[in-house]
XYZ file of C-alpha atoms in Angstrom:
169
model
C 26.951 -14.992 41.524
C 25.417 -14.692 38.660
C 22.768 -17.350 37.721
C 23.514 -17.730 33.902
C 20.307 -19.169 33.319
C 18.458 -16.675 34.368
C 20.204 -14.564 33.134
C 19.726 -15.605 29.286
C 16.437 -16.628 30.056
C 15.811 -12.624 30.447
C 18.006 -11.292 27.862
C 15.504 -14.030 25.217
C 12.639 -11.915 26.067
C 11.652 -10.428 22.461
C 11.454 -6.831 23.973
C 14.844 -7.467 25.191
C 16.218 -9.057 21.826
C 14.840 -6.097 19.943
C 16.162 -3.311 22.121
C 19.700 -5.257 22.008
C 19.723 -5.257 18.329
C 18.608 -1.456 18.132
C 21.830 -1.011 20.686
C 23.765 -3.041 18.252
C 23.251 -0.958 15.312
C 23.645 2.178 17.405
C 26.513 1.571 18.448
C 27.910 0.174 14.874
C 26.574 4.246 14.135
C 28.507 5.776 16.732
C 31.890 4.279 15.569
C 31.199 5.797 12.475
C 31.413 9.390 14.051
C 35.502 8.692 14.444
C 37.364 11.017 12.725
C 38.636 8.848 10.388
C 37.531 5.805 8.686
C 37.078 2.863 11.071
C 36.942 0.128 8.667
C 40.941 1.087 7.741
C 42.297 2.819 10.719
C 41.089 0.398 13.644
C 42.738 -2.460 14.104
C 39.979 -4.116 15.282
C 38.755 -4.745 12.214
C 41.680 -6.528 11.265
C 41.952 -10.174 11.811
C 45.842 -9.474 12.529
C 47.861 -6.944 12.043
C 52.088 -6.422 12.689
C 54.522 -3.499 12.908
C 53.957 -1.845 9.250
C 50.310 -1.708 9.869
C 50.070 -0.135 13.349
C 53.096 2.533 11.490
C 50.393 3.322 9.098
C 47.562 3.421 11.047
C 49.570 5.565 13.716
C 51.041 8.235 10.388
C 47.345 8.414 9.390
C 45.470 9.355 11.573
C 47.971 11.689 13.788
C 47.642 12.571 17.740
C 44.058 13.496 17.744
C 43.042 10.567 15.774
C 44.951 8.464 17.971
C 43.451 10.309 21.289
C 39.954 9.575 19.698
C 41.157 6.075 19.026
C 41.975 5.460 22.675
C 38.891 6.753 23.948
C 36.939 4.744 21.738
C 38.746 1.894 23.510
C 37.525 2.705 26.772
C 33.942 3.493 25.955
C 32.467 3.131 22.406
C 34.496 -0.246 22.267
C 34.055 -1.183 25.841
C 30.224 -0.834 25.485
C 29.800 -2.559 22.244
C 31.086 -6.313 23.678
C 28.656 -6.146 26.647
C 25.940 -5.369 23.799
C 26.664 -8.268 21.247
C 27.662 -10.643 24.234
C 23.944 -10.046 25.456
C 22.049 -10.282 22.409
C 24.059 -13.849 21.218
C 23.507 -15.092 24.873
C 19.683 -14.115 24.601
C 19.537 -15.373 20.723
C 21.533 -18.924 21.901
C 18.467 -19.138 25.167
C 15.771 -18.860 22.876
C 17.314 -21.428 20.025
C 17.659 -23.762 23.299
C 21.134 -24.174 22.715
C 23.210 -26.378 25.283
C 24.063 -24.242 28.737
C 27.861 -25.371 27.773
C 27.915 -22.923 24.744
C 27.096 -20.252 26.738
C 30.612 -20.300 27.166
C 31.454 -19.115 24.026
C 30.160 -15.507 23.754
C 31.314 -14.988 27.363
C 34.863 -16.165 25.961
C 34.491 -14.004 22.855
C 33.579 -10.992 25.535
C 36.780 -11.600 27.033
C 39.015 -12.068 24.346
C 37.367 -8.535 23.224
C 38.500 -6.791 26.130
C 41.710 -7.749 26.079
C 42.228 -7.044 22.800
C 40.985 -3.215 23.256
C 42.829 -2.834 25.986
C 46.034 -3.840 24.175
C 45.327 -1.717 20.878
C 44.442 1.177 23.292
C 47.858 0.607 24.738
C 49.542 0.745 21.424
C 47.971 3.684 20.583
C 49.102 5.361 23.188
C 52.894 5.534 21.515
C 53.267 8.193 18.802
C 56.078 5.952 16.963
C 55.638 2.500 16.399
C 59.503 2.127 17.457
C 58.779 2.695 20.330
C 56.144 -0.464 20.749
C 57.681 -3.506 21.996
C 57.415 -6.620 19.188
C 55.715 -9.044 22.462
C 53.328 -6.171 22.835
C 52.303 -6.639 18.879
C 52.081 -10.265 19.101
C 50.201 -10.026 21.832
C 47.257 -7.402 20.680
C 47.367 -9.431 17.194
C 46.994 -12.584 18.780
C 44.372 -11.571 20.808
C 42.393 -10.006 17.718
C 43.083 -12.922 15.740
C 41.364 -15.090 18.701
C 38.476 -12.572 18.969
C 37.703 -13.223 15.511
C 37.460 -16.627 15.510
C 35.646 -16.910 18.286
C 33.143 -14.589 16.897
C 32.730 -16.358 13.362
C 32.537 -19.976 15.642
C 30.065 -18.450 17.646
C 27.637 -16.530 14.648
C 28.121 -19.920 12.673
C 26.678 -21.986 15.528
C 24.031 -19.345 15.628
C 23.280 -19.608 12.539
C 23.517 -23.497 12.128
C 21.034 -23.769 15.131
C 18.471 -21.265 13.312
C 18.456 -23.139 10.393
C 18.126 -26.672 12.534
C 15.176 -24.879 14.173
C 13.741 -23.751 11.078
C 13.758 -27.053 9.285
C 12.790 -29.166 12.607
C 10.425 -26.780 14.516
C 10.086 -28.310 17.885
């Protein structure tokens, strides 16, 4: 069993945080190597999506784009949650937050991985009519959960940072 306190203590070291910060941006740049505009044609970047969004993306990126999308979900977008979760845990430990709040980046990681699997499954279909509405709703829900948890986590980190700057310990 992993000792979460020891892990977060390790991740909060300055050299580890700098490495994770660099890897975060390297991973973002890696997404830009995909053969389509990731901001427009990756379901991950939407807060929610529906059948029309999926249809437009499938039609626009074509078979080679769908193949690259699926590969990205099982490579780049599996590494990315590990990086930002580790970075978040390290920052939260450095901010001396409650250990209970460590569950937030872990929940975000879980939601993101489930969402990645869901969207990769969706992209295996060449026609949106082959995708069940339940699959679309589940994938969109996990995406909404991911973005809601991300917003909450970032908000908490910002608030704790401001609090620590104002009330220096």
